[in-house]
Coordinates of C-alpha atoms and ligand atoms in Angstrom, one line a residue:
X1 CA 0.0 0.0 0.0
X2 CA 1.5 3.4 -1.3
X3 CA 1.5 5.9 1.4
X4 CA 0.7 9.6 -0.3
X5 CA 0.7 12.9 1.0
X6 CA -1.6 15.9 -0.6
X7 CA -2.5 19.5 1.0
X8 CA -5.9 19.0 -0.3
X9 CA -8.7 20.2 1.4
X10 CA -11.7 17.9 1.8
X11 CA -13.9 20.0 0.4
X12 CA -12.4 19.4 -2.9
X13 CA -11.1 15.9 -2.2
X14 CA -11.6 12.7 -4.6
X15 CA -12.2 9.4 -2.5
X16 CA -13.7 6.3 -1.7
X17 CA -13.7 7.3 1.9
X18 CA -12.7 9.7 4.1
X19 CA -11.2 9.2 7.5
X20 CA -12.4 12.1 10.1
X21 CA -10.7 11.8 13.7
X22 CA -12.9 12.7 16.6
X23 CA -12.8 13.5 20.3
X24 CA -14.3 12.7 23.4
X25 CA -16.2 15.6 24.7
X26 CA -15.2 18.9 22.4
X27 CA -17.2 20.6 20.2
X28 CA -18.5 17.7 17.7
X29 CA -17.3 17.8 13.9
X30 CA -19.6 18.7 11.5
X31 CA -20.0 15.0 10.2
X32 CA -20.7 13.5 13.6
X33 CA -24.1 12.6 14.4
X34 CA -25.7 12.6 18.1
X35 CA -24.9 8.8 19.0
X36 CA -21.1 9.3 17.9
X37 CA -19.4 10.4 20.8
X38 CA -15.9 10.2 19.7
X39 CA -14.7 7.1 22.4
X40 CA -11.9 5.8 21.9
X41 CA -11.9 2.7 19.7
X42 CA -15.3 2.9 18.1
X43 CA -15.9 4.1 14.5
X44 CA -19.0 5.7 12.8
X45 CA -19.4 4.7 9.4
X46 CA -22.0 6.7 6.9
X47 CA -22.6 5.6 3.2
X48 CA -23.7 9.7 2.7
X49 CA -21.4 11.0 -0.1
X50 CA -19.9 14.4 1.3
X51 CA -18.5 16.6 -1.7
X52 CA -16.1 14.8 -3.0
X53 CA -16.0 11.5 -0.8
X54 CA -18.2 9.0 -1.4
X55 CA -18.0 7.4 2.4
X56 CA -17.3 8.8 5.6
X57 CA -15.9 6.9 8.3
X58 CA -15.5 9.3 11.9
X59 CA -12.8 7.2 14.3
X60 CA -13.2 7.9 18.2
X61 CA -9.5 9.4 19.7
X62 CA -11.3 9.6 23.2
X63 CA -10.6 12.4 25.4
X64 CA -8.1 15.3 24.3
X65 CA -5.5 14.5 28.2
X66 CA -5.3 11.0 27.4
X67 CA -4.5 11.3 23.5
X68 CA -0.5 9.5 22.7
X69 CA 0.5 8.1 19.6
X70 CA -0.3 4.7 20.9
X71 CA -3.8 5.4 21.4
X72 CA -3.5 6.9 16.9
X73 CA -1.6 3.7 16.4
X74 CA -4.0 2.0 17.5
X75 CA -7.7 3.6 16.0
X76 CA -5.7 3.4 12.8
X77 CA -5.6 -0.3 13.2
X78 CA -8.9 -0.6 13.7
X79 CA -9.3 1.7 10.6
X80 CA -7.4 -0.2 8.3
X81 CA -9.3 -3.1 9.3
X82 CA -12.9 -1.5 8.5
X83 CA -11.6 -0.2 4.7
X84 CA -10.5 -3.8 4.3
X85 CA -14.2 -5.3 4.6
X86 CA -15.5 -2.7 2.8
X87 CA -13.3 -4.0 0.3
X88 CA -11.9 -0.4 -0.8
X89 CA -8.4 -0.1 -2.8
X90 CA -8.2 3.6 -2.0
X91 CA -9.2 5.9 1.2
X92 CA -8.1 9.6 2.6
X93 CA -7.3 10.3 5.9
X94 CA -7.8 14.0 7.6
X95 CA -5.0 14.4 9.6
X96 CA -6.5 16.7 12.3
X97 CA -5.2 15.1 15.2
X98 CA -4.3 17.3 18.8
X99 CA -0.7 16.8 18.7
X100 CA 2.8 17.6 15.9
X101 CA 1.4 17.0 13.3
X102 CA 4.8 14.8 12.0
X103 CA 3.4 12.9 14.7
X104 CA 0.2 12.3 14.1
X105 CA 1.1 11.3 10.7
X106 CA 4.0 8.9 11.8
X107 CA 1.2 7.0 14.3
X108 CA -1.5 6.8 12.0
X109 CA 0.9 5.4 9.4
X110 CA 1.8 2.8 11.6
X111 CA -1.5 2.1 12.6
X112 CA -2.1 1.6 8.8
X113 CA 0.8 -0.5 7.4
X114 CA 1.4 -2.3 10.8
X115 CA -2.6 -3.1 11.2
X116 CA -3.0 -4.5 7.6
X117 CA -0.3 -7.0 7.9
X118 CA -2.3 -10.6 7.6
X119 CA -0.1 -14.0 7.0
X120 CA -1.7 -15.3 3.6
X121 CA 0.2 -17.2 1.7
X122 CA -1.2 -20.3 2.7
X123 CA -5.3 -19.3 2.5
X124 CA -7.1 -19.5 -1.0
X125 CA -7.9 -15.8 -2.2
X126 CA -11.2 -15.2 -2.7
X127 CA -11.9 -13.9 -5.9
X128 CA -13.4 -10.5 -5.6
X129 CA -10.8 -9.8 -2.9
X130 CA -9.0 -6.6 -3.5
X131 CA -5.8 -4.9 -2.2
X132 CA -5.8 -1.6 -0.8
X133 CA -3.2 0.7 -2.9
X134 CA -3.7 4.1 -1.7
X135 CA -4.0 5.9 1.5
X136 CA -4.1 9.7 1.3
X137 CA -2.6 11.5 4.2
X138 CA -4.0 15.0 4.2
X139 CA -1.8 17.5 6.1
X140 CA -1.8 21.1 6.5
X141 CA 1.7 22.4 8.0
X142 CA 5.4 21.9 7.2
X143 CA 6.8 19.5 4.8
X144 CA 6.7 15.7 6.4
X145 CA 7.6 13.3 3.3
X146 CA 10.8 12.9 5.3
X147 CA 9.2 11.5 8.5
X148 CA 6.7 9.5 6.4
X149 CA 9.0 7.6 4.7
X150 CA 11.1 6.6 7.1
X151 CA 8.3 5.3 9.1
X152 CA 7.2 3.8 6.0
X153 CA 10.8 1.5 6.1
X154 CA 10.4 0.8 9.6
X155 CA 6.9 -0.6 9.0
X156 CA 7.9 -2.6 6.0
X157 CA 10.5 -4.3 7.7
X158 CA 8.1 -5.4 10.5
X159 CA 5.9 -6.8 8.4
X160 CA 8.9 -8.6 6.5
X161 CA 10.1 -9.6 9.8
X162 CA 6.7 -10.9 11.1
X163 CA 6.1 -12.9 7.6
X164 CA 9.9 -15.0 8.1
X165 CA 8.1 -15.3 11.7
X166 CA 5.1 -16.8 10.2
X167 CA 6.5 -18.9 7.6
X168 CA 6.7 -22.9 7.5
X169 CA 9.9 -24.4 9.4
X170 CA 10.4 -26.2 6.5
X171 CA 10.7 -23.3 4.4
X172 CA 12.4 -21.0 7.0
X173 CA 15.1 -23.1 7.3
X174 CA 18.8 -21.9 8.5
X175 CA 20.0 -22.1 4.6
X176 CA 16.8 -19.7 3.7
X177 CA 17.4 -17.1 6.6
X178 CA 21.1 -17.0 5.6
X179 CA 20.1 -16.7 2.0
X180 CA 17.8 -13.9 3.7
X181 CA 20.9 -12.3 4.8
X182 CA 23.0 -12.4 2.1
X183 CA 20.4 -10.0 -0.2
X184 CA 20.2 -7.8 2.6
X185 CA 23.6 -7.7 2.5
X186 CA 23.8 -6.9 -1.0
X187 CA 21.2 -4.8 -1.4
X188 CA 23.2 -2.6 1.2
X189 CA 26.2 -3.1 0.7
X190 CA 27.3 -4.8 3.8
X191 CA 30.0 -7.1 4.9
X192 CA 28.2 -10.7 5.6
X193 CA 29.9 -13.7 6.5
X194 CA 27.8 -16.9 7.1
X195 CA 29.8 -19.9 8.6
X196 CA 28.7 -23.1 7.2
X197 CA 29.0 -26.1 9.8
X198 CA 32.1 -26.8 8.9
X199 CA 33.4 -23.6 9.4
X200 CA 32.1 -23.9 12.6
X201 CA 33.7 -27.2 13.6
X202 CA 36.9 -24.9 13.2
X203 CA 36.0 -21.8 14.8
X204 CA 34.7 -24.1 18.3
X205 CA 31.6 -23.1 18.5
X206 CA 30.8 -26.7 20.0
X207 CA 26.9 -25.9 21.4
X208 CA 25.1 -24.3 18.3
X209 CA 26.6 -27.2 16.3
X210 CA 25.2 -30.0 19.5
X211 CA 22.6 -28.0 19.3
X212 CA 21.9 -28.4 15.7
X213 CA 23.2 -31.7 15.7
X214 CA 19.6 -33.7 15.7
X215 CA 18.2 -32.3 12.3
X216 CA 18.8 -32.8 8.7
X217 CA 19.3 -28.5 8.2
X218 CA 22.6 -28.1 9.2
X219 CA 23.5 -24.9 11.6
X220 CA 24.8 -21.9 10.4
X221 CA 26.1 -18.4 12.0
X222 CA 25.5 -15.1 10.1
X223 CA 27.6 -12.1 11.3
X224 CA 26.5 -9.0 9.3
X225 CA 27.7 -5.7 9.5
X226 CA 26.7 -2.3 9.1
X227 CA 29.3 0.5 9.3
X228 CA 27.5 3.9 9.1
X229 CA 30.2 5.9 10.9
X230 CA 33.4 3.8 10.4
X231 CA 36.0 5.4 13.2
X232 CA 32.7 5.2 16.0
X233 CA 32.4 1.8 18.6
X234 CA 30.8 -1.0 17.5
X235 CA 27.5 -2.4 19.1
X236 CA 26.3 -6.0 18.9
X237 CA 22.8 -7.3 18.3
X238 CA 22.8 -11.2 18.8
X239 CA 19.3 -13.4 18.1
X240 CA 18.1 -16.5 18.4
X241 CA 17.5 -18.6 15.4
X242 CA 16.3 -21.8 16.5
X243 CA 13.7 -22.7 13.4
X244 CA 11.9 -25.0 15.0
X245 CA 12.3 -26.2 18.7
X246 CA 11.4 -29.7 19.6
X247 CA 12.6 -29.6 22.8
X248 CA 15.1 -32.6 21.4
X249 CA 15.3 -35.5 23.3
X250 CA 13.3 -33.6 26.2
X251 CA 10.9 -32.9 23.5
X252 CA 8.0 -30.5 24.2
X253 CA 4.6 -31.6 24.8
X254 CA 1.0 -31.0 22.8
X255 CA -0.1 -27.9 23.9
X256 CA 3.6 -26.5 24.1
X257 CA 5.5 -27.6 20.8
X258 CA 3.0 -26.0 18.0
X259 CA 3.9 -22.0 17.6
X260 CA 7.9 -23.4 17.9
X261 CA 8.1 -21.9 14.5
X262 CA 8.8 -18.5 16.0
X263 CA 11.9 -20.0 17.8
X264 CA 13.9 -17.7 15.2
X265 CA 12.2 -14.3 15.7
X266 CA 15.2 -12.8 17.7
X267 CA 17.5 -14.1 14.4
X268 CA 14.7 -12.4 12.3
X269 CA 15.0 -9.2 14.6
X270 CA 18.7 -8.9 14.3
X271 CA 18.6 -9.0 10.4
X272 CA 15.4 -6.8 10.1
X273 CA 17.4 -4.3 12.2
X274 CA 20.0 -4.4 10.6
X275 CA 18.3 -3.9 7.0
X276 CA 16.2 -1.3 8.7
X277 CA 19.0 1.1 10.3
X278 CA 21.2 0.6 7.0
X279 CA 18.1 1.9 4.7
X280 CA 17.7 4.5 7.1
X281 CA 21.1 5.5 7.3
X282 CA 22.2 6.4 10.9
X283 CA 25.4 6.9 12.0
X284 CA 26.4 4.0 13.9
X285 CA 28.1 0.7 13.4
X286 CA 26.2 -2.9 14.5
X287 CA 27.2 -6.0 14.1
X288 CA 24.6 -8.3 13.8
X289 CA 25.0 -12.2 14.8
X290 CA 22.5 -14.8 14.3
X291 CA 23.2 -18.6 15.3
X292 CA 20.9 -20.8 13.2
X293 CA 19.8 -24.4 14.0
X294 CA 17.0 -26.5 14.5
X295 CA 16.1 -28.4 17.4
X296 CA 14.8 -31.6 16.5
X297 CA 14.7 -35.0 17.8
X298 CA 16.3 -38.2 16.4
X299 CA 19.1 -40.5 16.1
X300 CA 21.9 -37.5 15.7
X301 CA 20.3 -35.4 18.5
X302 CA 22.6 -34.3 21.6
X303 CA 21.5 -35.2 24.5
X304 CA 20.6 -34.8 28.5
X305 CA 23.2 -35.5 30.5
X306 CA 26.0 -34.8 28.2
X307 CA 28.4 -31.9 28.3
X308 CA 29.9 -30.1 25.4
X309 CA 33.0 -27.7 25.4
X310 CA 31.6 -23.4 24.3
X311 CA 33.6 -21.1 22.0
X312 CA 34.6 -19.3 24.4
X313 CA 36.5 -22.8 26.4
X314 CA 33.7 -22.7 29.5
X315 CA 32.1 -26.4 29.9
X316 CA 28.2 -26.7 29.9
X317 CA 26.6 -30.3 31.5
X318 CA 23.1 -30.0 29.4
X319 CA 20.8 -30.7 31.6
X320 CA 17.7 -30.2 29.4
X321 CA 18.0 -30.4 25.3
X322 CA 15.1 -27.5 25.9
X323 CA 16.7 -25.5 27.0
X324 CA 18.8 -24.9 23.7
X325 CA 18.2 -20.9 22.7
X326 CA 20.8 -20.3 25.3
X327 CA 23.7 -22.8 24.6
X328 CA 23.5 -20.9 20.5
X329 CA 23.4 -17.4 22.2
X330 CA 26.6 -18.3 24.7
X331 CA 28.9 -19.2 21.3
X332 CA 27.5 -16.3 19.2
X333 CA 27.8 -13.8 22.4
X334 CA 31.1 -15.1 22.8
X335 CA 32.4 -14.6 19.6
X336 CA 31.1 -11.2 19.4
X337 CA 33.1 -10.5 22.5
X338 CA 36.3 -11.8 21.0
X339 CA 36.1 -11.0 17.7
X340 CA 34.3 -6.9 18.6
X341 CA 34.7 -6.0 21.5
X342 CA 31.4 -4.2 21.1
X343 CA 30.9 -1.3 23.6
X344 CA 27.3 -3.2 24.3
X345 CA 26.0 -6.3 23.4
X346 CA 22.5 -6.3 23.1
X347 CA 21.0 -10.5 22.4
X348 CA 17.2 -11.3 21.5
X349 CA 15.7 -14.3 22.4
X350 CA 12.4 -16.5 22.7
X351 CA 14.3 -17.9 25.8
X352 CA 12.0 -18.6 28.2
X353 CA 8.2 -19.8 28.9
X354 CA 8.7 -18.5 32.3
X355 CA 8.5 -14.4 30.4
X356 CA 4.9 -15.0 29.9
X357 CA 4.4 -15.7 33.6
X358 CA 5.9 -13.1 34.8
X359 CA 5.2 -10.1 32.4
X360 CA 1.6 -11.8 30.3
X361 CA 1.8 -10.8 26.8
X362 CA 2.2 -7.4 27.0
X363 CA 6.3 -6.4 28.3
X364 CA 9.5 -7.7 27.0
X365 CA 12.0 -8.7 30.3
X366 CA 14.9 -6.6 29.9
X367 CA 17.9 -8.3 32.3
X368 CA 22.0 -7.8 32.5
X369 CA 25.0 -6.0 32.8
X370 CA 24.3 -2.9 30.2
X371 CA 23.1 -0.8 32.8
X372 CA 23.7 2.8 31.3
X373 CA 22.0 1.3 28.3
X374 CA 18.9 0.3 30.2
X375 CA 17.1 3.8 30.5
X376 CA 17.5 4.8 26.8
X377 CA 16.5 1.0 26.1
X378 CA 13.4 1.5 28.5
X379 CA 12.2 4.9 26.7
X380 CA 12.6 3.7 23.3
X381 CA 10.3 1.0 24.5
X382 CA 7.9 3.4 25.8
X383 CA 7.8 5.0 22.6
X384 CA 7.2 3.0 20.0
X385 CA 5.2 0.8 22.9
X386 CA 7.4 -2.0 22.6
X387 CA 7.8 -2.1 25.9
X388 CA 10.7 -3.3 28.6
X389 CA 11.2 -3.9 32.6
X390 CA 14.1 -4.8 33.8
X391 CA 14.4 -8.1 35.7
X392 CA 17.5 -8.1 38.6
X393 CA 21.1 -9.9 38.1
X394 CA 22.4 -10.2 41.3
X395 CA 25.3 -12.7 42.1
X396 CA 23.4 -15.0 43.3
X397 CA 21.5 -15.8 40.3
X398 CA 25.4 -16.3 38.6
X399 CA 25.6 -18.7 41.0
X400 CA 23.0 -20.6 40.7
X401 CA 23.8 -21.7 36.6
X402 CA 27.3 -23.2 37.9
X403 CA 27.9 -26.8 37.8
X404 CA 29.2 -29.4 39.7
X405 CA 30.7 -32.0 36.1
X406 CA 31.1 -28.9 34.4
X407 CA 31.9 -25.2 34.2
X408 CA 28.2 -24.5 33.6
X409 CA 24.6 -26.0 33.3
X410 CA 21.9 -25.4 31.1
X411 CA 19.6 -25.4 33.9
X412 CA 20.2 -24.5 37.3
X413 CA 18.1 -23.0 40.2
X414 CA 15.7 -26.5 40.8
X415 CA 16.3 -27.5 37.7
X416 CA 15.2 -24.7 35.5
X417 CA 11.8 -24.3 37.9
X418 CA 12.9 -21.0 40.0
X419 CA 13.6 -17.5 38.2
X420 CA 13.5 -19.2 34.4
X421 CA 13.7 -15.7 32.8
X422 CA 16.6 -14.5 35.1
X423 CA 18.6 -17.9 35.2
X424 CA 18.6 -17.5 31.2
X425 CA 20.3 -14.1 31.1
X426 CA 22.5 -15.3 34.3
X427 CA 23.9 -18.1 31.7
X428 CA 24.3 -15.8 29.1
X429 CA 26.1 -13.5 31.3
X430 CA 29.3 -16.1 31.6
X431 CA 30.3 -15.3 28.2
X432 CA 30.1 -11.6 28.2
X433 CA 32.7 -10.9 30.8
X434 CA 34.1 -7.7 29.1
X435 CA 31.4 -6.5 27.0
X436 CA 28.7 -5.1 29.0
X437 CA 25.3 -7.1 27.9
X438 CA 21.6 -6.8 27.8
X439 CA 19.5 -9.6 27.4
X440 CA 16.1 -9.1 25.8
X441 CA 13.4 -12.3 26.1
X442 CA 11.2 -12.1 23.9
X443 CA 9.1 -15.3 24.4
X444 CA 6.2 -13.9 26.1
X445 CA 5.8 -11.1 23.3
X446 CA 7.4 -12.3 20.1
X447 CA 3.6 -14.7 19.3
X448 CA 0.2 -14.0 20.2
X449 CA -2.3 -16.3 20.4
X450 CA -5.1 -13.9 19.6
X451 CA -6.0 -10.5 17.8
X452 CA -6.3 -7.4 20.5
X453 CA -8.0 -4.6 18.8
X454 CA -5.1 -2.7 17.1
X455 CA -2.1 -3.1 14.9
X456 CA -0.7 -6.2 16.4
X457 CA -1.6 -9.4 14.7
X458 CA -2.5 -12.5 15.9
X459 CA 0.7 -15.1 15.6
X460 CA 4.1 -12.9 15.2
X461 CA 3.7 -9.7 16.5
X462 CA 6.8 -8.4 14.9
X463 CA 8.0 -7.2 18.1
X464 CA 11.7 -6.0 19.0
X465 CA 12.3 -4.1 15.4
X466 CA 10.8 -0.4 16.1
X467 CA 12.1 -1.0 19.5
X468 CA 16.1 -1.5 17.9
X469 CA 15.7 0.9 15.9
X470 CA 14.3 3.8 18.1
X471 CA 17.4 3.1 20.5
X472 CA 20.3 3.2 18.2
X473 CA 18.3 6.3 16.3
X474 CA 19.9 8.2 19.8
X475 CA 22.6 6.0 20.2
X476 CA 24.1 7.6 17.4
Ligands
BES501 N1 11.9 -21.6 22.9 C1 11.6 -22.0 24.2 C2 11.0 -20.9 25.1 C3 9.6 -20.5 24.6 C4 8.5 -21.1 25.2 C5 9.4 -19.4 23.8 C6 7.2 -20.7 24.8 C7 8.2 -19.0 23.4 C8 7.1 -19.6 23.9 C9 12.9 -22.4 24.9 O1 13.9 -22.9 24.2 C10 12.6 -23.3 26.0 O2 12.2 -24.4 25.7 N2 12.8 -22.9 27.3 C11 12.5 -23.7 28.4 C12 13.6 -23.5 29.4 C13 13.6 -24.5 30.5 C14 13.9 -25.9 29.9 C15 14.6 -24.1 31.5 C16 11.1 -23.2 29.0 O3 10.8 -22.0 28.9 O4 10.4 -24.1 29.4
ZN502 ZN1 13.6 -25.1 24.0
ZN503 ZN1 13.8 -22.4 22.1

């Protein structure tokens, strides 16, 4: 869908439909009838022509003190969901919003591109089904084609992001995200190195290739870079990119194994983010490291019990073959480490079941060492609402992941039962010793199992791209 911008008024205005913002108690628009009170959420649609627009639809802001750009973000959704049924391929929005008007544009553009995502390669189109092209943005003030279309990137690369999140483990296999990689690469001209299994043997990165050990994909490790201001620090984004996880030889039950495709969504972050900030040209430098296996079960698998020699030399008795996202991150943290020496690592991870107990769908843990990164980490998140808590690291937890056959386990803390979400980043945190790290998990919000009113879809939500990018656009 082609985001435009006009200074036309709507008097004179060609559309299918017009969009006409409204709020809570202030003097009603012209259009709005008695029973339209403007709350938030709720949408008036009439079918009277007015001048040149053949529609009308009036969307409720609520009330004027509690207006943000999340609340735009999200009345857009619902927006781009109501042109969609009526089965329009062109609509006008009046941007007359109570805030900068840059934006009110930005948010209602998100709402827009990010609320008509839908995963549907699979379903059989309907015949008479019909794509929306055009959305209008009409604006009155300074010049915002700049704004526009880098929100426009941003939201592209969500909805890329969320569709590699979406898509068959069979298809999204570690060969297709590394071929994903690779055009980005090119496209941007970026230096991309993608170590093939072998390669690996040689480097010693022993735990992602145990962990990829057990399926007929073999692992891979992208390390992609972006250099944007060449004599500046590097950071490092590392993410998961476990294509499907079995659970192995501790395989996962009915109930628990089924939406393990999204097991790469951090992987699918780190190279969305990087293809984002390149095409939005910021001055920084990232490195960006994804680990790629699959978890599966069979003859080849590792398995419980067993202990396997990191990267970076430290010993890990594997105590669960479930609990695999953090043995990939250990090697591919450590490397970064070695190889960087990144003035922050920054890893993102489905790690844990345990995030959904403790935050429900709707906050991202935030745990480590990164400290003076947390607060501009936290506000980007509050932002874009992609938002982040921290969780403690205290000693103790350190302790607790230390083994008694081995340098480290995979578990710890009652076997994996106490603290899950802060025992994952204390394991991750033995193989940043000089680098300062924050660990982001991402399993509570990377998947949802149902549509919220909004811009979020049901399945991958996308999650962990806007919130990136927002923090290295003032890292910079
Ligand atoms: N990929 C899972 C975590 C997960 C679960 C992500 C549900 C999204 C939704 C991870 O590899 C895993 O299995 N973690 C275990 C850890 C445990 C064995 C310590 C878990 O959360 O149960
Ligand atoms: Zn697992
Ligand atoms: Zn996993």
């Amino acid at each position: 869908m082609k985001i435009s911008l006009s200074k036309a008024r709507i008097e004179t205005l060609k559309t299918s439909l017009i969009v006409i913002p409204i709020l809570e108690e202030e003097k009603p628009h012209p259009l709005q009838k008695k029973d339209m009170k403007g709350e938030f959420n709720k949408l008036y649609l009439s079918y009277d022509r007015y001048k040149g627009s053949e529609k009308v639809l009036l969307v409720g802001l609520g009330k004027r003190k509690d207006l943000d750009k999340e609340k735009v973000r999200k009345a857009f959704g619902l927006v781009i969901k109501k042109v969609r049924e009526l089965q329009l391929e062109e609509f006008s929005v009046l941007l007359k919003i109570p805030m900068p008007e840059q934006d009110a544009a930005n948010a209602a553009t998100e709402g827009i591109l990010l609320g008509a995502y839908e995963f549907t390669k699979y379903k059989t189109r309907k015949k008479e089904e019909k794509d929306i092209r055009e959305c209008t943005l009409l604006y009155s003030g300074k010049d915002i084609s700049k704004g526009i279309s880098e929100t426009v990137i941003v939201c592209e690369n969500v909805n890329m992001l969320r569709e590699m999140v979406n898509e068959n483990a069979d298809e999204m296999t570690t060969e297709k995200i590394a071929a994903i990689a690779k055009d980005i690469a090119k496209n941007n001209n970026l230096k991309i190195k993608v170590f093939e299994k072998e390669e690996l043997e040689k480097l010693g990165c022993h735990l992602i290739l145990a962990v990829g050990r057990g399926s007929r994909y073999p692992p891979r490790m992208v390390v992609i870079e972006y250099n944007g201001s060449p004599k500046q620090e590097k950071y490092a984004i590392v993410g998961k990119g476990i294509t499907f996880d079995s659970g192995g030889i501790n395989l996962k039950p009915t109930g628990y194994i089924e939406t393990m495709k999204q097991d790469m969504a951090g992987a699918a972050v780190v190279l969305a983010t990087i293809k984002t900030l390149a095409e939005l040209h910021l001055k920084i430098n990232i490195i960006g490291i994804a680990p790629l296996c699959e978890n599966m079960i069979g003859p080849f698998s590792y398995k419980p019990g067993d202990i396997y020699k990191s990267f970076a030399g430290k010993s890990v008795h594997i105590e669960s073959t479930d609990a695999e996202g953090r043995l990939v991150l250990a090697d591919a943290i450590a490397y970064a480490e070695k190889i960087y020496k990144p003035k922050l690592i920054i890893d993102i991870a489905t790690l844990t079941g345990a995030s959904s107990v403790v935050f429900g769908e709707y906050i991202t843990a935030m745990i480590g060492t990164g400290k003076n990164f947390m607060k501009p980490l936290f506000d980007a998140g509050e932002k874009v609402c992609e938002r982040v808590w921290e969780l403690p690291l205290y000693e103790e937890y350190k302790e607790e992941v230390k083994a008694e056959i081995a340098d480290l386990t995979n578990l710890g803390y009652k076997q994996g039962r106490y603290a899950g979400t802060i025992i994952g980043a204390a394991f991750l945190s033995h193989f940043a010793e000089k680098s300062p790290l924050i660990h982001l998990d991402i399993g509570n919000t990377a998947w949802r199992d149902r549509q919220l009113p909004g811009y979020i879809p049901k399945n991958a939500t996308g999650v962990g791209l806007r919130l990136l990018t927002e923090f290295f656009r003032n890292q910079k």
